[in-house]
Short mmCIF file of C-alpha atoms in Angstrom, two decimals:
data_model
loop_
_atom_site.label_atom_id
_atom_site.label_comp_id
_atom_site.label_asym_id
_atom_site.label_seq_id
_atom_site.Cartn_x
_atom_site.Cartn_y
_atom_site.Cartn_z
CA UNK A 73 0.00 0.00 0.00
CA UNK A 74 1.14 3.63 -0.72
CA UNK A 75 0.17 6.86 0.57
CA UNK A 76 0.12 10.28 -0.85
CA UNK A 77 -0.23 13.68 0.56
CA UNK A 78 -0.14 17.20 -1.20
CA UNK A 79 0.20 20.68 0.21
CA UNK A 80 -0.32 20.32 3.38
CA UNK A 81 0.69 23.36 5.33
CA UNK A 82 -0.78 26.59 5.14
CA UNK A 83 -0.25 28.62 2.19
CA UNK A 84 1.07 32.54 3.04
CA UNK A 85 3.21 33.07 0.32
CA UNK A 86 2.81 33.60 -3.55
CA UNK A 87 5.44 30.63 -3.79
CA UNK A 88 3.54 28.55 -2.00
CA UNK A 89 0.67 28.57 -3.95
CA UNK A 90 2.41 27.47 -6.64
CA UNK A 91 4.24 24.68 -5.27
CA UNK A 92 3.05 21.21 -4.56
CA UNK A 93 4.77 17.77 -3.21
CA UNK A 94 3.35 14.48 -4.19
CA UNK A 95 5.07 11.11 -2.32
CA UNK A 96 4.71 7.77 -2.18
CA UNK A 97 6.38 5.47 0.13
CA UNK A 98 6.44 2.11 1.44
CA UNK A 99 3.86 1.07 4.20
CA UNK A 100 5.76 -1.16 6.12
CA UNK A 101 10.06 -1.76 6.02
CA UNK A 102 12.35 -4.81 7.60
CA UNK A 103 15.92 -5.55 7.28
CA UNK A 104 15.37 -7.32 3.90
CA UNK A 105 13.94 -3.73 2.74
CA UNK A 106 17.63 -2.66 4.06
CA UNK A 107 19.71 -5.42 2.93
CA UNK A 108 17.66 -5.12 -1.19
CA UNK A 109 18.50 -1.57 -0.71
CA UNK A 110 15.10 -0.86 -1.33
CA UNK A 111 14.46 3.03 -0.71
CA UNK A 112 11.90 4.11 1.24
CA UNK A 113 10.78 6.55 -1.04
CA UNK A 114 9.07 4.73 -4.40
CA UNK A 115 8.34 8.35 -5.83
CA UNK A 116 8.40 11.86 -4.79
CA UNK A 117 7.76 14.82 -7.08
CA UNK A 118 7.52 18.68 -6.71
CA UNK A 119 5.76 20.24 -8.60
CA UNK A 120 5.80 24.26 -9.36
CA UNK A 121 2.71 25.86 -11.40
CA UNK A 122 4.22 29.21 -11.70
CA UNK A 123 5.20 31.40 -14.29
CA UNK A 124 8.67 31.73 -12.54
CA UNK A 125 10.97 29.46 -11.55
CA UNK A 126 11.81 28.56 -8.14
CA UNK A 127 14.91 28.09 -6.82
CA UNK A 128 17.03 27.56 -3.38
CA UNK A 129 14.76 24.78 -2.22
CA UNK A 130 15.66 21.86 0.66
CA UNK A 131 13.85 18.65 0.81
CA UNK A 132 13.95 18.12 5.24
CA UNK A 133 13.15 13.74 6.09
CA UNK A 134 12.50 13.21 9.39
CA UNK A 135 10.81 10.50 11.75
CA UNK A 136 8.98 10.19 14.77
CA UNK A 137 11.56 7.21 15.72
CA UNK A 138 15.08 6.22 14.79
CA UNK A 139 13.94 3.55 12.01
CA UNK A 140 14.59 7.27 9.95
CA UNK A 141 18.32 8.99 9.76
CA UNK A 142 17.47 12.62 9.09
CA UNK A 143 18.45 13.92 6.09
CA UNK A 144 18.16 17.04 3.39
CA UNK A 145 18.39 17.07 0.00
CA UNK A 146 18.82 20.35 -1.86
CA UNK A 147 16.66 22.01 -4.88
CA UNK A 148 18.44 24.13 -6.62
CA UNK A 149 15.91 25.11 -8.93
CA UNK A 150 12.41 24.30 -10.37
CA UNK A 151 11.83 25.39 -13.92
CA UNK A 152 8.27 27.07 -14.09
CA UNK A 153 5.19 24.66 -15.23
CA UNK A 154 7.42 21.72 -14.64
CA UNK A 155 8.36 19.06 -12.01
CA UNK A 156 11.16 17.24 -10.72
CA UNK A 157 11.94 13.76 -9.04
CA UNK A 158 13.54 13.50 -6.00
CA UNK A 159 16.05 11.03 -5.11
CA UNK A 160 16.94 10.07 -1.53
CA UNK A 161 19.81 8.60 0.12
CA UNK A 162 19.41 5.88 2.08
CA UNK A 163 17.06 6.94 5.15
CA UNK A 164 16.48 3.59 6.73
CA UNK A 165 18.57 3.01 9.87
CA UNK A 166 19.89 -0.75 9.45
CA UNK A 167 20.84 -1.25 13.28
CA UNK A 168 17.50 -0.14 14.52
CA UNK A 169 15.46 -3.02 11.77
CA UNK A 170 17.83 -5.85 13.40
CA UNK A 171 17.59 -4.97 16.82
CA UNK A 172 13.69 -4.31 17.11
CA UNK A 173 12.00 -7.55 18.44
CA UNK A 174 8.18 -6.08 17.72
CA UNK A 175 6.67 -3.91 14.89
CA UNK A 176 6.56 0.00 15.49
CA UNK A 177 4.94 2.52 13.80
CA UNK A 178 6.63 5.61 12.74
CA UNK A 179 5.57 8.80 11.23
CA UNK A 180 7.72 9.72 8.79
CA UNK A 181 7.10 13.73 7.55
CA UNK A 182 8.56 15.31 4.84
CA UNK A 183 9.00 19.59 4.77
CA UNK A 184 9.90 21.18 1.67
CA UNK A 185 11.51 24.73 2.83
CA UNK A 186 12.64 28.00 1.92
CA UNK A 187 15.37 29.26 3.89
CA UNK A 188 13.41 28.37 7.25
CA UNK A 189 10.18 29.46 5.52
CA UNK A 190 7.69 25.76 5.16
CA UNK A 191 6.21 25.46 2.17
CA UNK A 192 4.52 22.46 2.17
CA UNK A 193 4.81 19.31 3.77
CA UNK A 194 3.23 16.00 4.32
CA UNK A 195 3.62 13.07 6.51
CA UNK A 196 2.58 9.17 6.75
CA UNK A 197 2.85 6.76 8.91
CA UNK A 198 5.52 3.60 8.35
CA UNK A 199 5.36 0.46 10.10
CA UNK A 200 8.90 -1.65 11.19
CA UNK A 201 9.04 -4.85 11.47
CA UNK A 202 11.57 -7.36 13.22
CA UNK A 203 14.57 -9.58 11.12
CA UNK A 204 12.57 -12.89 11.50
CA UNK A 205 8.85 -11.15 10.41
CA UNK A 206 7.44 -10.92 6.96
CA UNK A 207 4.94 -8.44 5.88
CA UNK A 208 2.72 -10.91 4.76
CA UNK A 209 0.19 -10.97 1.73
CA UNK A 210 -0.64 -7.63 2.66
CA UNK A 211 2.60 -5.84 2.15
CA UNK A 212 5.46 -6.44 0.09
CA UNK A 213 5.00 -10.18 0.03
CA UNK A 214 8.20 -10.70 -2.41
CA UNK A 215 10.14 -9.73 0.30
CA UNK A 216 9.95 -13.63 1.36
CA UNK A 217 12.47 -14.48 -0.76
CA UNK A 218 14.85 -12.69 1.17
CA UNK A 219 14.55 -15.78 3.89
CA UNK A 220 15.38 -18.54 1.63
CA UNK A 221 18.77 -19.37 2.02
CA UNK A 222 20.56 -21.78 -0.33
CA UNK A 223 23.77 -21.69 1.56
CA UNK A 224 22.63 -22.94 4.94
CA UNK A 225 24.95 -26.11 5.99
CA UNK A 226 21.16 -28.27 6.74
CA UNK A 227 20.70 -28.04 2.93
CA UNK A 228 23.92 -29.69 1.51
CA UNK A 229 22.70 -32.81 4.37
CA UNK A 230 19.51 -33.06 2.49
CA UNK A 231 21.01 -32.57 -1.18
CA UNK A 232 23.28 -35.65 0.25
CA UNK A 233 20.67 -37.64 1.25
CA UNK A 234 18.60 -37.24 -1.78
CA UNK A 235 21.90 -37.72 -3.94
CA UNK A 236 21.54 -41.54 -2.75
CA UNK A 237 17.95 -41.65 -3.18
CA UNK A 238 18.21 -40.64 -7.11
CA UNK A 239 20.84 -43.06 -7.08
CA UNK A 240 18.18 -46.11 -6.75
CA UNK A 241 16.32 -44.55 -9.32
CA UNK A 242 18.70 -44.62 -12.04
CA UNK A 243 19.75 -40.86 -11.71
CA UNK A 244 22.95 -39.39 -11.46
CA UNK A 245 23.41 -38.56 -7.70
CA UNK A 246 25.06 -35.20 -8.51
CA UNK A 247 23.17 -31.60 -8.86
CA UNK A 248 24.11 -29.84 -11.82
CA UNK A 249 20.58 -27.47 -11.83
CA UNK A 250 19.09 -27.80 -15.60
CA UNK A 251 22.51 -28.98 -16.83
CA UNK A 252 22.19 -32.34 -18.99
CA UNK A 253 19.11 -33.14 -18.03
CA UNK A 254 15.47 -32.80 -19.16
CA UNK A 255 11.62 -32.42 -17.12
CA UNK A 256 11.79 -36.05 -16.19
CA UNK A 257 15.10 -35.76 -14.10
CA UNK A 258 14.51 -32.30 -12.59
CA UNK A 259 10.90 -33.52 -11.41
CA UNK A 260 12.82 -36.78 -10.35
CA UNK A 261 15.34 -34.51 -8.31
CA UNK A 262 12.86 -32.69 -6.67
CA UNK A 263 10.36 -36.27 -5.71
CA UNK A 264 13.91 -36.90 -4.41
CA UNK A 265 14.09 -33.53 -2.00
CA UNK A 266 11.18 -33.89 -0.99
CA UNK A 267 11.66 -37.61 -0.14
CA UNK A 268 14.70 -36.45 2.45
CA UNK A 269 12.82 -33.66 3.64
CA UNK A 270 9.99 -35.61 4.67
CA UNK A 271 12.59 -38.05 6.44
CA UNK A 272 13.38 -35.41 8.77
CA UNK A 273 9.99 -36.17 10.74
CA UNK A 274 9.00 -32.89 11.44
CA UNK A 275 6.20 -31.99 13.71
CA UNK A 276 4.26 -29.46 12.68
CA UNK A 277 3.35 -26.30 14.05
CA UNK A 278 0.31 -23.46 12.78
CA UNK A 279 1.08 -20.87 10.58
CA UNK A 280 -1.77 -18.42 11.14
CA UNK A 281 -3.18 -16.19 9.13
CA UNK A 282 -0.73 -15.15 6.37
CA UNK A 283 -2.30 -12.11 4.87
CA UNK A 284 -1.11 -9.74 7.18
CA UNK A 285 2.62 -9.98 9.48
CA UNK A 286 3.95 -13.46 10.04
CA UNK A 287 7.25 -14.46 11.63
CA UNK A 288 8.95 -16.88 9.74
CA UNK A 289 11.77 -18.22 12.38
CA UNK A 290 14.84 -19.37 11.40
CA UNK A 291 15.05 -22.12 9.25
CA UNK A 292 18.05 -23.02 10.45
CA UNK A 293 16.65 -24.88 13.50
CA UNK A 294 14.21 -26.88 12.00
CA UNK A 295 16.59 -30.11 11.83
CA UNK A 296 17.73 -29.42 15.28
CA UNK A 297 14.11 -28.91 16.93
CA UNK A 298 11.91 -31.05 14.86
CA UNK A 299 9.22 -28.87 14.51
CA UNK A 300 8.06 -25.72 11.93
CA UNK A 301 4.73 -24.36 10.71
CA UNK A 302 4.39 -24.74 6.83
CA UNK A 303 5.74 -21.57 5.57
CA UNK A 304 9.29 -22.11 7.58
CA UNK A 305 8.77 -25.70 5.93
CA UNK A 306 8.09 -23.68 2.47
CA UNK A 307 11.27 -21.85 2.73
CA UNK A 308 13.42 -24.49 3.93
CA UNK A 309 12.46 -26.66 0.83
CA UNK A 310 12.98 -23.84 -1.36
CA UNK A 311 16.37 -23.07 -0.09
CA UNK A 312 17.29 -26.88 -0.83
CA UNK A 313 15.86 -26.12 -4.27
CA UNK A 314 17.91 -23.84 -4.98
CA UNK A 315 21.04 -24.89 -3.42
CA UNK A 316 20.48 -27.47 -6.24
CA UNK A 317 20.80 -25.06 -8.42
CA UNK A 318 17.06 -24.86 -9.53
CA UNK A 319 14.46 -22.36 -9.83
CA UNK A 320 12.30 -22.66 -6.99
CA UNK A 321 8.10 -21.17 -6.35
CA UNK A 322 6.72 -20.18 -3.22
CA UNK A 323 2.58 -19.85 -3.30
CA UNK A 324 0.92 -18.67 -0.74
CA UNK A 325 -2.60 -18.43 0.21
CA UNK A 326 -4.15 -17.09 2.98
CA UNK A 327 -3.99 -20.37 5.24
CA UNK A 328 -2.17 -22.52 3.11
CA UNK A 329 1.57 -22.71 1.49
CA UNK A 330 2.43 -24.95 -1.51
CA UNK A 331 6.39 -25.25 -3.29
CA UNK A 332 7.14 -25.76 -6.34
CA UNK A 333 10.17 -25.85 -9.29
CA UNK A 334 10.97 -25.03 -12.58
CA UNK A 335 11.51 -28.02 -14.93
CA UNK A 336 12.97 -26.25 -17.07
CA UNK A 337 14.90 -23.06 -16.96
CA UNK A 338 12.97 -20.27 -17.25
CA UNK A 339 11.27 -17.90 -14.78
CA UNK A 340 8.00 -15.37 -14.48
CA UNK A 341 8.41 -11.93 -15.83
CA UNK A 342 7.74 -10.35 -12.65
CA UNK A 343 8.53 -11.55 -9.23
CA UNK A 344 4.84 -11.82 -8.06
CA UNK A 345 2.59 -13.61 -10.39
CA UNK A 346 -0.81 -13.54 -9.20
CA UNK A 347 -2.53 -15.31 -12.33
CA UNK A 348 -3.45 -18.46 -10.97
CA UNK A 349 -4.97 -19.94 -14.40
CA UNK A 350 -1.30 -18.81 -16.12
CA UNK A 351 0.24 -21.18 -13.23
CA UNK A 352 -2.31 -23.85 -13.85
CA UNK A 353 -1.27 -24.56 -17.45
CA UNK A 354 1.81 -24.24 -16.70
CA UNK A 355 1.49 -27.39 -14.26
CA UNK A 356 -1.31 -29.30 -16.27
CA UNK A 357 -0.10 -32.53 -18.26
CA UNK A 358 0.98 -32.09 -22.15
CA UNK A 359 3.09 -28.56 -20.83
CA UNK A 360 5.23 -29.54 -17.55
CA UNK A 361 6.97 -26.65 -16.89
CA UNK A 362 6.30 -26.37 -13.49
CA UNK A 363 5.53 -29.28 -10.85
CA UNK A 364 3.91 -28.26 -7.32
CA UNK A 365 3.64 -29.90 -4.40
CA UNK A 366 1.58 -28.99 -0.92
CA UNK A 367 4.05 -27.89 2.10
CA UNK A 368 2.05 -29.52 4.62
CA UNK A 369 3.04 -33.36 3.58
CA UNK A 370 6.13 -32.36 4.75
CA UNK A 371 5.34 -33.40 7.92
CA UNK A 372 5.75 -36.53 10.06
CA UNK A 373 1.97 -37.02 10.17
CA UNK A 374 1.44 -37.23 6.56
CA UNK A 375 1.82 -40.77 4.39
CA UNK A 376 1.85 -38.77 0.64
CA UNK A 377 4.20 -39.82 -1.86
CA UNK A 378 5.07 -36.92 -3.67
CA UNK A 379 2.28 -37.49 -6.80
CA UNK A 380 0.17 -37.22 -3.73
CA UNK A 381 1.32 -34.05 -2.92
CA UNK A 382 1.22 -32.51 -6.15
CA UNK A 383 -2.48 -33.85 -6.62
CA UNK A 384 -3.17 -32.22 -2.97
CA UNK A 385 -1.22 -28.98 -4.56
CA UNK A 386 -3.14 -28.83 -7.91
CA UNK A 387 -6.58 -29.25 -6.35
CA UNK A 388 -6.29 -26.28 -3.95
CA UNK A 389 -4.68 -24.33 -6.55
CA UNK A 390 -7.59 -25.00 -8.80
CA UNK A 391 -10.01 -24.11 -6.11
CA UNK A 392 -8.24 -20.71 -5.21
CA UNK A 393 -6.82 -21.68 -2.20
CA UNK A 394 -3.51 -19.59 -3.53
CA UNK A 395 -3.55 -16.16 -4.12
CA UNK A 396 0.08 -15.02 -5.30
CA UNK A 397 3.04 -17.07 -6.61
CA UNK A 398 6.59 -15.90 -5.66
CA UNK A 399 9.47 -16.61 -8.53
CA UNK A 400 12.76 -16.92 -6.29
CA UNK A 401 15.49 -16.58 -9.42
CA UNK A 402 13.12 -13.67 -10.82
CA UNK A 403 13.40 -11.94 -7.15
CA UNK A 404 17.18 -12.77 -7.43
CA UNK A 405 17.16 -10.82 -10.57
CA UNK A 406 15.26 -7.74 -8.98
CA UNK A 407 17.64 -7.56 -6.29
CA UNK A 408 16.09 -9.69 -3.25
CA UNK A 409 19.09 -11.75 -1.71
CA UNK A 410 19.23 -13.87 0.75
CA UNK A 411 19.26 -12.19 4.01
CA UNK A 412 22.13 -12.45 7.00
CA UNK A 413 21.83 -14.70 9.62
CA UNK A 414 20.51 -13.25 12.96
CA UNK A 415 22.74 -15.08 15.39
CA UNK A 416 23.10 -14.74 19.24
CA UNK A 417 27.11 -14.37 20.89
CA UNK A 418 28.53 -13.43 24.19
CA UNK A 419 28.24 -9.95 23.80
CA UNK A 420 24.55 -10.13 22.21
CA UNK A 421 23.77 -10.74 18.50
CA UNK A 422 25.28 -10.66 15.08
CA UNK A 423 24.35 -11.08 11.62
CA UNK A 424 26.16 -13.19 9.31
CA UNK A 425 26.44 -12.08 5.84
CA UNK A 426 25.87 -15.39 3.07
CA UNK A 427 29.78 -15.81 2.84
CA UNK A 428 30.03 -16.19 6.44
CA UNK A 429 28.08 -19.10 6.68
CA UNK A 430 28.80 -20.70 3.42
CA UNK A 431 30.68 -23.82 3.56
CA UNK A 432 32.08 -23.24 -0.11
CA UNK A 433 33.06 -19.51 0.67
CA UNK A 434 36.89 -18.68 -0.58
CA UNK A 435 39.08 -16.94 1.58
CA UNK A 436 40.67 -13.62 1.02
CA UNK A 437 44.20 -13.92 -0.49
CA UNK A 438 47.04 -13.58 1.86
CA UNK A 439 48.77 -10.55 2.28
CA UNK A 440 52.27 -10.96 1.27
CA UNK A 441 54.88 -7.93 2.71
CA UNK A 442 57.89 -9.37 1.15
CA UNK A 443 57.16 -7.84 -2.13
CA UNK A 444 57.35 -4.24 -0.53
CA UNK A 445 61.11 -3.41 -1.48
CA UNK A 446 62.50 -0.64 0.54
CA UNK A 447 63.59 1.94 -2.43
CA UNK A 448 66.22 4.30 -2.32
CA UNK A 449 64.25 7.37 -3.97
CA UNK A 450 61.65 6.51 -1.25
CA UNK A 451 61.36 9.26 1.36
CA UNK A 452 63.05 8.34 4.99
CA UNK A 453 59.62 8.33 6.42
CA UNK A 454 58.28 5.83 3.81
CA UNK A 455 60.75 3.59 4.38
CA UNK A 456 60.38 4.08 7.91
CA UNK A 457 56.92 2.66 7.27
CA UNK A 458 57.58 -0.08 5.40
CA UNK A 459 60.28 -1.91 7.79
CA UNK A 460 57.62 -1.68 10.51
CA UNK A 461 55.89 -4.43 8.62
CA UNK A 462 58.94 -6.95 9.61
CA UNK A 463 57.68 -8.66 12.36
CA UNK A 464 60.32 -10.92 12.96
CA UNK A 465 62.73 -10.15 15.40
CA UNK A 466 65.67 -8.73 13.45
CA UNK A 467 63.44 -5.59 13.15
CA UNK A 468 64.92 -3.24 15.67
CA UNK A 469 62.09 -0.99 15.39
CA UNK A 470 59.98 -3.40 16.84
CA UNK A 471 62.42 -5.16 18.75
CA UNK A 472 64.80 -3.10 20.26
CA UNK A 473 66.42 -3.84 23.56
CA UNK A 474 68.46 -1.64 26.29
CA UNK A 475 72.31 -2.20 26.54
CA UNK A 476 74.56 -0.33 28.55
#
């Protein structure tokens, strides 16, 4: 949802009744708004109806709380009968988003000024919401892509484990994504994820209502505690897809979450497809681009094979039970990474960027002095420098003892 305002403030000048502001802004922000570098800002205009131009204007950003960092941004001029777009730097304050642990409302208000003169302003109110929360279907709903996380350690176990189960079916055990392969083998890998997935024997856990602001955990507990509501196991599976190097679908409904996978590789045009009868062909026999499957056989309560599952999947998809569609590699495209780790440490928390917790991640090159040579048309103070980074002992800079 967006919101607008327009000249708000009192008008007691001939400038200002010429001169209008028009903004629209996100309704609610997380970290993953941060981390997508997202602005908060989707469009703000000014607008001047004069005959003149106007000139020496300052664009003031301020909130109620410190989700905002203050800013100003500086007009120099406004040709007359025109407008201009605005552009702001980036306003969101990342350490207050991973630090909150419930939503908060703040009004954010925006002056325009002249000098110290307002000439119109307007203001709207923004909600925050914690690291582990999602807006739900309500608000930016692609911003659940942010929490699937291919790298996570618990997804090369289950890529493992279904490695051995393609194995008995006459597959190659390795995951090379869309590479050398055709539908039947990357619907074959994915019967096979969700074959190990459904070994883990997870209990399961309600979801709620998902049109408005869920917390989705951290996925990285669910072998460990044995337990996860259907979205967490939605994400989980998807991060496993992808790890495998496939494209993987989220779809949500209101109380009901379904996966599914490219078999072939392609994507949507847009990260949110809400054109349930585009998704249906897609999955309907004779095409086969796209197999689904429902996240709630995950669990250690249900006995469905995974034809089962994509029956149970196609029948509430037919019958509306899903309202959007969420295209992971087309919100990779857009700019929607996966998000840092939230983890806790003796001196409180700390987020871990995807190459922290990567098993695969390469290290940074080692820094080599020895190719530093000590010049003779180098100043005395540069070479000064230089021999400080000798740390052996025959450096007597470093190293220097008292003899009589």
């Amino acid at each position: 949802m967006r919101k607008k305002g327009k000249n708000m403030a009192a008008k007691n000048k001939k400038q200002i009744d010429t001169i209008e502001i028009e903004g629209e802004l996100l309704n609610n922000v997380g970290y993953a708004t941060y981390y997508s570098r997202l602005p908060l800002f989707t469009s703000f205009k000014i607008f001047n109806t004069a005959t003149e131009s106007a000139r020496d204007l300052t664009v003031a950003v301020t909130g109620s709380t410190k989700l905002i960092l203050p800013c100003d941004v500086k007009i120099e001029e406004i040709p007359n009968e025109s407008s201009v777009e605005v552009s702001f730097p980036a306003v969101l304050n990342p350490k207050y988003l991973a630090e909150i642990e419930d939503a908060e409302v703040c009004t954010v208000g925006v002056k325009l000024l002249s000098g110290t003169d307002i000439i119109c302003s307007l203001s709207a109110e923004v909600t925050a919401i914690p690291i582990d929360c999602w807006s739900g279907l309500s608000g930016n709903a692609e911003m659940l892509a942010s929490f699937v996380r291919p790298k996570l350690s618990d997804c090369q176990k289950i890529l493992a484990e279904a490695g051995l189960q393609l194995r008995t079916w006459g597959y190659s055990s390795e995951f090379s994504g869309y590479a050398g392969t055709d539908k039947s083998g990357v619907r074959g890998a994915a019967a096979a994820l969700y074959a190990a997935i459904h070994r883990l024997n997870v209990e399961s856990e309600p979801c709620g209502d998902l049109s408005s602001f869920t917390r989705t955990g951290d996925i990285a507990d669910i072998i460990q505690n044995k337990s996860a509501t259907p979205l967490q196991m939605a994400l989980f599976a998807a991060s496993c897809f992808e790890a495998a190097k496939l494209n993987p679908l989220i779809l949500i409904g209101k109380n009901c979450v379904g996966v599914g996978v490219w078999l072939a590789e392609s994507c949507f045009s847009s990260a949110l497809q809400d054109d349930m009868q585009l998704l249906d062909k897609y999955v309907s026999d004779g095409v086969n681009n796209i197999t689904v499957f429902e996240s709630e056989d995950f669990f250690a309560h249900k006995n469905a094979s995974y034809a089962t599952s994509e029956a149970h999947a196609i029948t509430k998809l037919r019958n509306g039970d899903y309202e959007i569609c969420i295209d992971v590699k087309r919100c990779r495209i857009g700019g929607i990474y996966p998000m840092p780790l939230k983890v806790k440490t003796g001196s409180g928390y700390e987020l871990l960027a995807d190459s922290q917790f990567s098993y695969d991640a390469r290290p940074e090159d080692v820094f080599d002095a020895s190719k530093y040579e000590y010049g003779k048309t180098s100043s005395k103070e540069s070479n000064w420098q230089r021999r400080l980074l000798d740390l052996s002992l025959k450096n007597n800079l470093l190293n220097f003892r008292y003899r009589r």
